[in-house]
Coordinates of C-alpha atoms in Angstrom, one line a residue:
Chain A
X11 CA 106.1 130.6 41.4
X12 CA 108.4 127.7 40.6
X13 CA 111.0 125.4 41.9
X14 CA 114.4 126.3 40.6
X15 CA 117.0 123.6 40.0
X16 CA 120.7 124.4 39.4
X17 CA 122.3 121.4 37.7
X18 CA 126.1 121.4 37.6
X19 CA 126.3 125.2 37.1
X20 CA 129.8 126.6 36.6
X21 CA 130.7 130.0 35.3
X22 CA 133.9 131.8 34.2
X23 CA 134.0 135.4 33.0
X24 CA 137.2 135.0 31.0
X25 CA 138.9 132.1 29.2
X26 CA 139.3 128.9 31.3
X27 CA 142.9 127.7 31.8
X28 CA 142.4 126.0 35.1
X29 CA 139.8 125.4 37.9
X30 CA 140.8 128.7 39.5
X31 CA 139.4 130.7 36.5
X32 CA 135.9 129.9 37.5
X33 CA 134.2 132.7 39.4
X34 CA 131.5 130.2 40.3
X35 CA 132.5 126.7 41.0
X36 CA 130.4 123.6 40.3
X37 CA 127.0 124.0 42.0
X38 CA 124.0 121.7 42.3
X39 CA 121.1 123.1 44.2
X40 CA 117.4 123.1 44.3
X41 CA 115.5 126.2 45.4
X42 CA 112.1 124.8 46.5
X43 CA 108.9 126.5 45.4
X44 CA 107.8 129.3 47.7
X45 CA 110.9 129.3 49.9
X46 CA 112.8 132.3 51.2
X47 CA 116.5 131.9 50.6
X48 CA 119.5 134.0 51.3
X49 CA 122.8 133.8 49.5
X50 CA 125.4 135.0 52.1
X51 CA 129.1 135.6 51.5
X52 CA 131.8 138.3 51.4
X53 CA 132.1 140.7 48.5
X54 CA 133.4 139.0 45.3
X55 CA 132.4 135.5 46.4
X56 CA 130.2 134.9 43.3
X57 CA 126.8 135.4 44.8
X58 CA 125.7 138.1 42.4
X59 CA 127.0 136.0 39.5
X60 CA 124.8 133.1 40.7
X61 CA 121.8 135.5 41.0
X62 CA 122.4 136.8 37.4
X63 CA 122.6 133.3 36.1
X64 CA 119.2 132.5 37.7
X65 CA 117.7 135.7 36.2
X66 CA 119.3 135.1 32.8
X67 CA 121.5 138.2 32.6
X68 CA 124.4 135.8 32.4
X69 CA 124.5 132.4 30.6
X70 CA 126.6 129.9 32.6
X71 CA 129.7 128.4 31.1
X72 CA 128.5 125.0 32.0
X73 CA 125.4 123.3 33.5
X74 CA 121.7 123.8 33.3
X75 CA 119.0 125.7 35.1
X76 CA 115.5 124.3 35.3
X77 CA 112.3 126.1 36.3
X78 CA 109.8 123.5 37.4
X79 CA 111.7 120.9 35.4
X80 CA 111.8 123.0 32.2
X81 CA 115.3 123.9 30.9
X82 CA 115.6 127.7 30.7
X83 CA 119.4 127.9 30.5
X84 CA 119.5 129.7 27.2
X85 CA 116.4 131.8 27.6
X86 CA 116.8 135.6 28.0
X87 CA 115.6 137.3 31.2
X88 CA 112.4 138.6 29.7
X89 CA 111.4 135.1 28.7
X90 CA 112.1 133.6 32.1
X91 CA 109.3 135.4 34.0
X92 CA 111.6 136.4 36.8
X93 CA 111.8 139.7 38.8
X94 CA 115.0 141.1 40.1
X95 CA 115.8 144.1 42.4
X96 CA 119.3 145.6 42.1
X97 CA 121.7 147.0 44.7
X98 CA 121.2 150.6 43.5
X99 CA 117.8 152.0 42.9
X100 CA 116.7 151.9 39.2
X101 CA 113.7 154.1 38.5
X102 CA 112.5 155.5 35.2
X103 CA 113.0 159.2 35.8
X104 CA 110.3 160.5 33.5
X105 CA 107.6 158.3 34.9
X106 CA 105.5 158.8 38.0
X107 CA 105.7 156.4 40.9
X108 CA 102.6 154.6 39.7
X109 CA 103.8 154.4 36.1
X110 CA 107.0 152.9 37.3
X111 CA 105.2 150.2 39.0
X112 CA 102.9 149.6 36.0
X113 CA 105.8 149.4 33.6
X114 CA 106.6 145.6 33.9
X115 CA 102.9 144.8 33.6
X116 CA 102.3 147.1 30.6
X117 CA 105.3 145.6 28.7
X118 CA 103.7 142.2 29.1
X119 CA 100.3 143.4 27.8
X120 CA 98.4 143.1 31.0
X121 CA 94.8 144.5 30.8
X122 CA 94.5 148.2 31.9
X123 CA 92.0 147.5 34.7
X124 CA 94.2 144.7 36.1
X125 CA 97.3 146.9 36.0
X126 CA 95.5 149.6 37.9
X127 CA 94.3 147.2 40.6
X128 CA 97.7 145.5 41.0
X129 CA 99.6 148.8 41.2
X130 CA 97.1 150.1 43.8
X131 CA 97.8 147.0 45.9
X132 CA 101.6 147.4 45.7
X133 CA 101.3 151.2 46.4
X134 CA 99.3 150.4 49.5
X135 CA 101.6 147.7 50.6
X136 CA 104.8 149.8 50.4
X137 CA 103.1 153.0 51.8
X138 CA 103.7 154.8 48.6
X139 CA 100.0 155.6 47.9
X140 CA 100.5 159.3 48.7
X141 CA 103.3 159.6 46.2
X142 CA 101.6 157.7 43.4
X143 CA 101.5 160.7 41.0
X144 CA 104.9 162.2 41.9
X145 CA 107.7 162.0 39.4
X146 CA 110.1 159.3 40.5
X147 CA 113.1 161.4 39.7
X148 CA 112.4 163.8 42.6
X149 CA 112.4 161.1 45.3
X150 CA 115.1 160.2 47.8
X151 CA 117.3 157.1 47.4
X152 CA 115.3 155.0 49.8
X153 CA 112.0 155.9 48.3
X154 CA 113.5 155.1 44.8
X155 CA 114.6 151.7 46.1
X156 CA 111.1 151.1 47.5
X157 CA 109.8 151.7 43.9
X158 CA 112.4 149.2 42.6
X159 CA 111.2 146.7 45.2
X160 CA 107.6 147.4 44.2
X161 CA 108.5 146.8 40.5
X162 CA 110.0 143.5 41.5
X163 CA 106.8 142.5 43.3
X164 CA 104.2 143.9 40.9
X165 CA 103.9 140.8 38.7
X166 CA 101.9 138.1 40.5
X167 CA 102.9 135.1 38.5
X168 CA 106.7 135.4 38.5
X169 CA 108.8 132.2 38.9
X170 CA 110.9 133.9 41.6
X171 CA 111.9 137.3 42.9
X172 CA 115.7 137.9 43.2
X173 CA 117.1 140.6 45.5
X174 CA 120.7 141.7 44.9
X175 CA 121.7 143.4 48.2
X176 CA 118.7 145.7 47.8
X177 CA 119.0 147.4 51.2
X178 CA 122.6 148.7 50.8
X179 CA 121.5 152.3 50.1
X180 CA 118.8 152.4 52.8
X181 CA 119.1 154.0 56.2
X182 CA 119.5 151.5 59.1
X183 CA 116.1 152.1 60.7
X184 CA 114.3 151.9 57.3
X185 CA 116.3 148.8 56.5
X186 CA 114.7 147.0 59.3
X187 CA 111.3 148.2 58.4
X188 CA 111.7 147.2 54.7
X189 CA 113.1 143.8 55.6
X190 CA 110.0 143.0 57.7
X191 CA 107.8 144.2 54.9
X192 CA 109.6 141.8 52.5
X193 CA 109.1 139.0 54.9
X194 CA 105.4 139.8 55.2
X195 CA 105.1 139.9 51.4
X196 CA 106.7 136.5 51.2
X197 CA 104.2 135.1 53.7
X198 CA 101.3 136.8 51.9
X199 CA 102.1 135.8 48.3
X200 CA 104.4 132.8 48.7
X201 CA 106.8 133.7 45.9
X202 CA 110.1 131.9 45.7
X203 CA 112.6 134.6 46.9
X204 CA 116.4 134.6 46.7
X205 CA 118.1 137.3 48.7
X206 CA 121.8 138.1 48.2
X207 CA 123.6 139.9 51.0
X208 CA 126.9 140.1 52.8
X209 CA 125.2 141.0 56.0
X210 CA 124.6 138.0 58.2
X211 CA 121.8 139.7 60.2
X212 CA 119.9 140.4 57.0
X213 CA 120.4 136.8 55.7
X214 CA 119.5 135.1 59.0
X215 CA 116.3 137.2 59.6
X216 CA 115.0 137.0 56.1
X217 CA 115.6 133.5 55.0
X218 CA 114.4 130.0 56.0
X219 CA 117.4 128.6 54.2
X220 CA 120.8 130.3 54.0
X221 CA 123.4 129.4 51.4
X222 CA 126.9 130.5 52.4
X223 CA 129.4 131.1 49.7
X224 CA 133.1 131.8 49.7
X225 CA 135.4 132.2 46.7
X226 CA 132.8 130.9 44.2
X227 CA 132.0 127.8 46.2
X228 CA 129.0 126.9 48.3
X229 CA 130.3 125.9 51.7
X230 CA 127.0 125.3 53.6
X231 CA 123.3 125.2 53.0
X232 CA 121.2 125.3 56.1
X233 CA 118.8 127.0 58.4
X234 CA 120.1 129.9 60.5
X235 CA 120.2 127.5 63.5
X236 CA 122.3 124.9 61.7
X237 CA 124.7 127.6 60.5
X238 CA 125.1 128.8 64.0
X239 CA 125.3 125.4 65.8
X240 CA 127.1 123.2 63.3
X241 CA 129.1 125.3 60.8
X242 CA 130.2 122.9 58.1
X243 CA 133.3 124.9 57.4
X244 CA 135.5 127.1 59.6
X245 CA 134.7 130.0 57.3
X246 CA 131.0 129.7 58.2
X247 CA 132.0 129.7 61.8
X248 CA 134.0 132.9 61.4
X249 CA 131.6 134.6 59.1
X250 CA 128.4 134.0 61.1
X251 CA 128.1 135.1 64.7
X252 CA 129.4 138.2 66.3
X253 CA 132.2 137.7 67.2
X254 CA 132.8 134.6 65.1
X255 CA 133.6 131.2 66.2
X256 CA 136.9 130.5 68.0
X257 CA 139.1 128.0 66.1
X258 CA 142.1 126.4 67.8
X259 CA 144.5 123.8 66.3
X260 CA 144.2 120.6 68.3
X261 CA 145.5 117.0 68.3
X262 CA 142.8 114.4 68.5
X263 CA 143.1 111.4 70.7
X264 CA 139.8 109.4 71.0
X265 CA 137.4 111.5 73.0
X266 CA 140.1 114.0 74.1
X267 CA 141.5 116.9 72.2
X268 CA 145.0 118.2 73.1
X269 CA 145.4 122.0 72.9
X270 CA 148.9 123.3 73.7
X271 CA 149.5 120.8 76.5
X272 CA 146.0 121.1 78.0
X273 CA 143.3 118.5 77.4
X274 CA 139.7 119.1 76.4
X275 CA 137.0 116.5 76.9
X276 CA 134.9 115.8 73.8
X277 CA 131.3 114.5 74.0
X278 CA 132.4 111.4 71.9
X279 CA 135.4 110.0 70.1
X280 CA 136.3 111.5 66.7
X281 CA 138.9 110.7 64.2
X282 CA 140.4 112.5 61.3
X283 CA 142.7 111.3 58.5
X284 CA 146.3 111.3 59.9
X285 CA 147.6 113.9 57.5
X286 CA 144.8 116.4 58.0
X287 CA 145.1 119.6 59.9
X288 CA 142.6 119.2 62.9
X289 CA 141.0 122.1 64.6
X290 CA 138.4 122.7 67.3
X291 CA 135.7 125.3 66.9
X292 CA 133.7 126.8 69.8
X293 CA 131.4 129.8 69.7
X294 CA 132.2 132.6 72.2
X295 CA 128.7 132.1 73.6
X296 CA 129.7 128.6 74.9
X297 CA 133.1 129.6 76.4
X298 CA 132.9 130.0 80.2
X299 CA 135.6 131.9 82.1
X300 CA 136.4 130.7 85.6
X301 CA 139.0 129.1 87.8
X302 CA 139.5 125.9 85.9
X303 CA 140.3 125.0 82.3
X304 CA 142.7 126.4 79.8
X305 CA 144.6 129.6 80.6
X306 CA 143.0 132.7 78.9
X307 CA 144.9 135.9 78.5
X308 CA 142.5 138.9 78.4
X309 CA 143.5 141.8 76.0
X310 CA 140.2 143.8 75.9
X311 CA 136.7 143.7 77.3
X312 CA 133.8 145.3 75.3
X313 CA 130.7 146.0 77.2
X314 CA 127.8 145.8 74.7
X315 CA 125.0 146.3 77.2
X316 CA 123.3 143.0 77.7
X317 CA 126.6 141.2 78.0
X318 CA 130.4 141.6 77.8
X319 CA 132.6 140.4 75.1
X320 CA 136.0 139.4 76.4
X321 CA 138.8 139.3 73.8
X322 CA 142.0 137.5 74.6
X323 CA 144.3 134.7 73.6
X324 CA 144.3 130.9 74.2
X325 CA 147.6 129.2 73.4
X326 CA 148.7 132.2 71.4
X327 CA 145.6 132.3 69.2
X328 CA 143.0 135.0 69.3
X329 CA 139.9 133.9 71.3
X330 CA 136.8 135.5 72.6
X331 CA 134.1 134.7 75.1
X332 CA 130.7 136.2 75.9
X333 CA 130.1 136.5 79.6
X334 CA 127.0 137.8 81.4
X335 CA 126.8 141.4 82.5
X336 CA 126.7 140.5 86.2
X337 CA 129.3 138.3 87.9
X338 CA 133.1 138.6 88.1
X339 CA 135.7 137.6 85.6
X340 CA 138.9 136.5 87.3
X341 CA 142.0 138.6 86.4
X342 CA 143.8 135.4 85.2
X343 CA 140.9 133.3 84.0
X344 CA 140.8 129.9 82.6
X345 CA 138.3 128.8 79.9
X346 CA 136.1 125.8 79.7
X347 CA 134.1 124.9 76.6
X348 CA 130.6 123.4 76.7
X349 CA 131.2 119.9 75.3
X350 CA 128.0 119.5 73.3
X351 CA 128.8 122.8 71.4
X352 CA 132.2 121.8 70.3
X353 CA 132.8 121.2 66.5
X354 CA 135.8 119.5 65.1
X355 CA 137.3 120.3 61.7
X356 CA 139.8 118.5 59.5
X357 CA 141.3 120.7 56.8
X358 CA 138.6 123.3 57.5
X359 CA 135.6 120.9 56.9
X360 CA 133.6 119.7 59.8
X361 CA 133.9 116.1 61.0
X362 CA 131.3 114.1 62.9
X363 CA 131.7 112.5 66.2
X364 CA 131.5 108.8 66.1
X365 CA 128.7 108.1 68.7
Chain B
X5 CA 134.4 197.1 63.9
X6 CA 135.4 198.7 60.6
X7 CA 135.7 196.7 57.5
X8 CA 139.0 197.0 55.9
X9 CA 138.8 197.3 52.2
X10 CA 141.6 196.1 50.1
X11 CA 141.4 197.8 46.7
X12 CA 144.4 195.9 45.4
X13 CA 142.1 193.0 44.8
X14 CA 140.9 194.9 41.7
X15 CA 144.4 194.5 40.1
X16 CA 143.8 190.8 40.0
X17 CA 140.7 191.2 38.0
X18 CA 142.1 193.8 35.8
X19 CA 143.8 191.5 33.1
X20 CA 140.5 189.8 32.5
X21 CA 138.6 193.1 32.3
X22 CA 141.1 194.4 29.8
X23 CA 140.9 191.2 27.7
X24 CA 137.1 191.2 27.7
X25 CA 137.0 194.9 26.9
X26 CA 139.4 194.5 24.0
X27 CA 137.7 191.5 22.4
X28 CA 134.1 192.1 23.2
X29 CA 133.0 195.3 24.8
X30 CA 135.0 197.8 22.7
X31 CA 134.2 196.2 19.3
X32 CA 130.6 195.9 20.2
X33 CA 130.4 199.6 21.3
X34 CA 132.1 200.6 18.0
X35 CA 129.4 198.8 16.2
X36 CA 126.7 200.4 18.3
X37 CA 128.4 203.8 17.5
X38 CA 128.3 203.1 13.7
X39 CA 124.7 201.9 13.8
X40 CA 123.3 205.3 14.9
X41 CA 125.3 207.3 12.4
X42 CA 125.4 207.9 8.7
X43 CA 128.7 208.3 6.7
X44 CA 129.5 209.4 3.2
X45 CA 133.2 208.6 3.4
X46 CA 136.2 210.8 4.4
X47 CA 135.5 209.8 8.0
X48 CA 132.6 212.2 8.2
X49 CA 129.8 210.9 10.4
X50 CA 126.4 212.3 11.0
X51 CA 124.0 211.4 13.8
X52 CA 121.0 209.5 12.3
X53 CA 119.2 208.1 15.3
X54 CA 117.2 204.9 14.6
X55 CA 116.9 205.4 10.9
X56 CA 119.4 202.6 10.1
X57 CA 117.4 200.2 12.3
X58 CA 114.1 201.2 10.6
X59 CA 115.7 200.8 7.2
X60 CA 117.1 197.3 8.0
X61 CA 113.9 196.0 9.6
X62 CA 111.7 197.2 6.8
X63 CA 114.0 196.1 3.9
X64 CA 112.8 193.0 2.0
X65 CA 116.4 192.0 1.5
X66 CA 117.0 191.6 5.3
X67 CA 113.7 189.8 5.9
X68 CA 114.5 187.3 3.1
X69 CA 118.0 186.7 4.4
X70 CA 116.5 186.2 7.9
X71 CA 113.9 183.7 6.6
X72 CA 116.6 181.8 4.7
X73 CA 118.6 181.7 7.9
X74 CA 115.8 180.3 9.9
X75 CA 115.0 177.7 7.2
X76 CA 118.7 176.6 7.1
X77 CA 119.0 176.4 10.9
X78 CA 115.7 174.6 11.2
X79 CA 116.6 172.0 8.5
X80 CA 120.0 171.2 9.8
X81 CA 118.7 170.8 13.4
X82 CA 115.9 168.5 12.2
X83 CA 118.5 166.4 10.4
X84 CA 121.5 166.5 12.6
X85 CA 120.0 165.9 16.1
X86 CA 118.0 162.7 15.2
X87 CA 120.8 161.5 13.0
X88 CA 123.5 162.2 15.6
X89 CA 121.4 160.3 18.3
X90 CA 120.8 157.4 15.9
X91 CA 124.6 157.1 15.1
X92 CA 125.5 157.3 18.8
X93 CA 123.0 154.5 19.6
X94 CA 124.5 152.3 16.9
X95 CA 128.1 152.8 18.0
X96 CA 129.8 150.1 20.1
X97 CA 129.6 151.0 23.7
X98 CA 133.1 150.0 24.7
X99 CA 136.2 148.3 23.4
X100 CA 138.6 149.1 20.5
X101 CA 135.9 149.7 17.9
X102 CA 134.3 152.3 20.2
X103 CA 137.6 154.3 20.1
X104 CA 137.9 153.8 16.4
X105 CA 134.4 155.1 15.8
X106 CA 135.1 158.1 18.1
X107 CA 138.2 159.1 16.2
X108 CA 136.4 158.7 12.8
X109 CA 133.6 160.8 14.2
X110 CA 135.9 163.5 15.4
X111 CA 137.7 163.9 12.0
X112 CA 135.3 166.3 10.3
X113 CA 135.4 168.5 13.3
X114 CA 139.1 169.0 12.9
X115 CA 139.0 170.3 9.4
X116 CA 139.2 174.1 9.0
X117 CA 136.0 175.6 7.9
X118 CA 137.2 177.2 4.6
X119 CA 138.8 173.9 3.7
X120 CA 135.5 172.2 4.2
X121 CA 133.9 174.7 1.9
X122 CA 136.7 174.2 -0.7
X123 CA 136.4 170.4 -0.5
X124 CA 132.7 170.5 -1.1
X125 CA 133.1 173.1 -3.8
X126 CA 135.2 170.6 -5.8
X127 CA 133.4 167.4 -4.6
X128 CA 130.0 168.8 -5.9
X129 CA 131.2 170.2 -9.2
X130 CA 128.9 168.7 -11.9
X131 CA 131.6 167.9 -14.4
X132 CA 134.6 166.7 -12.3
X133 CA 133.3 166.4 -8.7
X134 CA 132.4 162.9 -7.5
X135 CA 129.1 164.0 -6.0
X136 CA 128.1 166.3 -8.8
X137 CA 129.2 163.9 -11.5
X138 CA 127.6 160.9 -9.7
X139 CA 124.2 162.6 -9.2
X140 CA 124.2 163.7 -12.9
X141 CA 125.1 160.2 -14.1
X142 CA 122.2 158.8 -12.0
X143 CA 119.9 161.0 -13.9
X144 CA 119.5 164.0 -11.5
X145 CA 119.8 167.4 -13.0
X146 CA 122.2 168.7 -10.5
X147 CA 124.3 171.9 -10.6
X148 CA 124.8 173.9 -7.5
X149 CA 126.2 177.0 -9.3
X150 CA 123.0 177.8 -11.1
X151 CA 120.1 175.9 -9.4
X152 CA 118.9 177.1 -6.0
X153 CA 117.6 173.7 -5.0
X154 CA 121.0 172.1 -5.8
X155 CA 122.8 174.8 -3.9
X156 CA 120.6 174.3 -0.8
X157 CA 121.0 170.6 -1.1
X158 CA 124.7 171.0 -1.1
X159 CA 125.1 173.4 1.8
X160 CA 122.7 171.4 4.0
X161 CA 124.6 168.1 3.1
X162 CA 127.9 169.8 3.8
X163 CA 126.8 171.1 7.2
X164 CA 125.3 167.7 8.1
X165 CA 128.6 166.0 7.1
X166 CA 130.6 168.6 9.1
X167 CA 128.6 168.9 12.3
X168 CA 126.6 165.7 12.9
X169 CA 129.7 164.4 14.6
X170 CA 129.4 167.0 17.3
X171 CA 125.9 165.7 18.1
X172 CA 127.1 162.1 18.0
X173 CA 130.0 162.8 20.4
X174 CA 127.7 164.6 22.9
X175 CA 125.0 162.0 22.6
X176 CA 127.5 159.2 23.0
X177 CA 128.9 160.8 26.2
X178 CA 125.3 160.9 27.5
X179 CA 124.8 157.3 26.7
X180 CA 128.0 156.2 28.3
X181 CA 126.9 157.7 31.6
X182 CA 124.0 155.3 31.9
X183 CA 124.6 152.6 34.5
X184 CA 124.4 149.0 33.2
X185 CA 121.9 148.3 36.0
X186 CA 119.3 150.3 34.0
X187 CA 119.6 148.1 31.0
X188 CA 119.4 145.0 33.2
X189 CA 116.3 146.3 35.0
X190 CA 114.7 147.0 31.6
X191 CA 115.4 143.5 30.5
X192 CA 113.9 142.1 33.6
X193 CA 110.9 144.4 33.2
X194 CA 110.4 143.1 29.7
X195 CA 110.9 146.5 28.1
X196 CA 111.0 146.7 24.3
X197 CA 114.0 148.4 22.4
X198 CA 111.8 151.4 21.9
X199 CA 110.8 151.6 25.6
X200 CA 114.5 151.4 26.6
X201 CA 115.2 154.4 24.3
X202 CA 112.2 156.3 25.3
X203 CA 112.4 155.8 29.1
X204 CA 116.1 155.3 29.8
X205 CA 118.3 156.6 27.0
X206 CA 116.5 159.7 25.9
X207 CA 115.9 161.0 29.5
X208 CA 119.5 160.5 30.3
X209 CA 120.7 162.2 27.1
X210 CA 118.4 165.1 27.5
X211 CA 120.9 167.4 29.2
X212 CA 123.6 166.9 26.6
X213 CA 121.1 167.1 23.8
X214 CA 120.0 170.5 25.1
X215 CA 123.7 171.6 24.8
X216 CA 123.9 170.0 21.3
X217 CA 120.8 171.9 20.1
X218 CA 122.1 175.2 21.6
X219 CA 125.6 174.8 20.0
X220 CA 124.2 173.8 16.7
X221 CA 121.7 176.6 16.7
X222 CA 124.3 179.3 17.5
X223 CA 126.9 177.9 15.1
X224 CA 124.5 177.4 12.2
X225 CA 122.9 180.8 12.8
X226 CA 126.3 182.4 12.5
X227 CA 127.5 180.2 9.6
X228 CA 129.6 182.1 7.1
X229 CA 132.8 180.5 5.8
X230 CA 131.5 177.3 4.3
X231 CA 128.6 178.6 2.2
X232 CA 130.7 181.6 1.3
X233 CA 133.5 179.4 -0.1
X234 CA 131.0 177.0 -1.7
X235 CA 128.3 179.2 -3.3
X236 CA 129.2 182.7 -2.3
X237 CA 125.5 183.2 -1.4
X238 CA 124.3 182.3 -4.9
X239 CA 122.9 181.5 -7.3
X240 CA 121.5 184.9 -7.1
X241 CA 120.7 185.4 -3.4
X242 CA 119.4 181.8 -3.0
X243 CA 122.0 180.9 -0.3
X244 CA 122.6 184.4 1.1
X245 CA 122.3 183.7 4.8
X246 CA 122.4 186.5 7.3
X247 CA 126.1 186.7 7.9
X248 CA 126.8 186.7 4.1
X249 CA 124.3 189.4 3.6
X250 CA 125.9 191.4 6.5
X251 CA 129.4 191.1 4.9
X252 CA 128.0 192.1 1.6
X253 CA 126.5 195.3 3.1
X254 CA 129.6 196.2 5.2
X255 CA 132.5 195.3 2.9
X256 CA 130.8 195.0 -0.5
X257 CA 128.8 198.1 -0.4
X258 CA 130.6 200.0 2.5
X259 CA 127.2 200.7 4.0
X260 CA 128.6 200.9 7.5
X261 CA 125.6 202.3 9.3
X262 CA 123.2 199.7 7.8
X263 CA 125.7 196.9 8.4
X264 CA 126.2 197.9 12.0
X265 CA 122.5 198.1 12.6
X266 CA 122.1 194.6 11.1
X267 CA 124.9 193.3 13.3
X268 CA 123.2 194.6 16.4
X269 CA 119.8 193.1 15.4
X270 CA 121.5 189.8 14.5
X271 CA 123.4 189.8 17.8
X272 CA 120.2 190.5 19.9
X273 CA 118.3 187.8 18.0
X274 CA 120.9 185.1 18.7
X275 CA 121.0 186.2 22.3
X276 CA 117.2 186.2 22.6
X277 CA 116.8 182.7 21.1
X278 CA 119.5 181.3 23.3
X279 CA 118.0 182.9 26.4
X280 CA 114.5 181.6 25.5
X281 CA 115.8 178.2 24.9
X282 CA 117.9 178.1 28.1
X283 CA 115.1 179.4 30.3
X284 CA 112.5 177.0 28.9
X285 CA 114.7 174.0 29.4
X286 CA 115.9 174.9 32.9
X287 CA 112.4 175.8 34.0
X288 CA 111.2 172.5 32.9
X289 CA 113.9 170.8 35.0
X290 CA 113.0 172.9 38.0
X291 CA 109.4 172.1 37.6
X292 CA 110.1 168.4 37.4
X293 CA 112.2 168.4 40.4
X294 CA 109.8 170.4 42.5
X295 CA 106.7 168.4 41.6

């Protein structure tokens, strides 16, 4: 278990001619000891690159990585004392399930009795005890992935356990079960865990702290609550939440925002640089449809059981609102926004209200 | 409801049947026919039952040729399979050099067999051949035309040179199919180079190596052209392998009955070994998957 510090990490896969050649843009971050972190972002945003830099499979072009203050930038993965679980199950076909789990320990010369005890614990934890003597090759994909997870967790003293979208190949109902198992293991053993995913539900349920990345850049680091309530970047607003945050171009004037001739009251005054593109963000959860407010043109209503998602347009921009199952929605509704849930953006980055 | 039978479908299979009959069944049956008869020339044949088979199986000449054949096949398999795997492991996994290596490896396979024999015949000559001359100047007493050990050394070396490439190409194909994630996982798990080979590379190569062993077994068991051109089976009978012995009996001595019986025995042996091999391997797979 360790605290992992990323100090000015940058990485490019090919030659560097300009700042756009970096697959991973400059990054400073500290993963605190024993935390559960998620790296969330769309495919190709650099999250796997970052994970491989931490495990040592890739050496960053620039910057340093410190484990508990010790520089490990140039150390190979086997010298870093780190465990990693990959997207697709990797099992050693000729070994039994138990031998697979024992492999990382044996390679490090752990005493036989200790190996046996530790493997038994992991088998028990993952409900694999009944399969201990089966050949790994004959198992289904999700059982194989369980073995991979087990191999990741079998070493007690690892600095961190890294998960690279480990539940992609797992059936949805098993996914949920495995995720809670991981969460329980985190509580029991207190390893530092970093979990890469493009699935917001996975990230938000697993992690205490979520790091959102887009195009090689970290746009926000925060708790699930912070990501939901105060997205630092319009991308975080879109990406997290279902449906994502509504974003409308507005003109700011003190404590009022002007949207296509209508006015919206803000909780406090805010100002943005005069040249900046200013936008207002409001989550569908905090849009109310009624008789007053800004005209809202309905295009489609999805009934998802507990509530209804109303899709439509405000001022020619796509918008959505979540309304309760009971109660009427007027045919030509108007929308009001809950003032304390409004976020303002200047050139896609959040600006604070001057209170 | 009656089932309509369309016999015209047979016409579609007919060309294949004719082809197979012409190049496999009819020649084989002719051989079977010869093997149970005795001839004294003038196209006069007499029924002789199993006497040819008994004669072949009890003759010292046949037993010796068979033992030499097994020794040869055993030796080249023991050399070519590990060597081929080792070369495949040492080859660059991708990029330009990978292609260069593949082309270089494929070269010996493209050379006609009698040319290979002729090349080595000259290459190994003790007075003017590079290999023969070189070995003699290093102090070895080497002459493949009159020393059995030298002759064996030369045909084994020639076969290794000619056919290891095949094993390399097959093993390389097996290695290429291994996903990068396995190597990464092994690094994370702290596996040694040997453990990576033993638990990742070898299991993934097993299927292609089975094919490699089978092909090399069949080919080396039937080998004729190269040793015939190189040593002609000599010195004495030192390198007279089964097929060379067979041709000697059939064309050299015109002992058609004996030669035919030898052919059938030869054919059945190859078939038997391949079948044994194949069943053993596939059964092991089935057992592993079922367990």
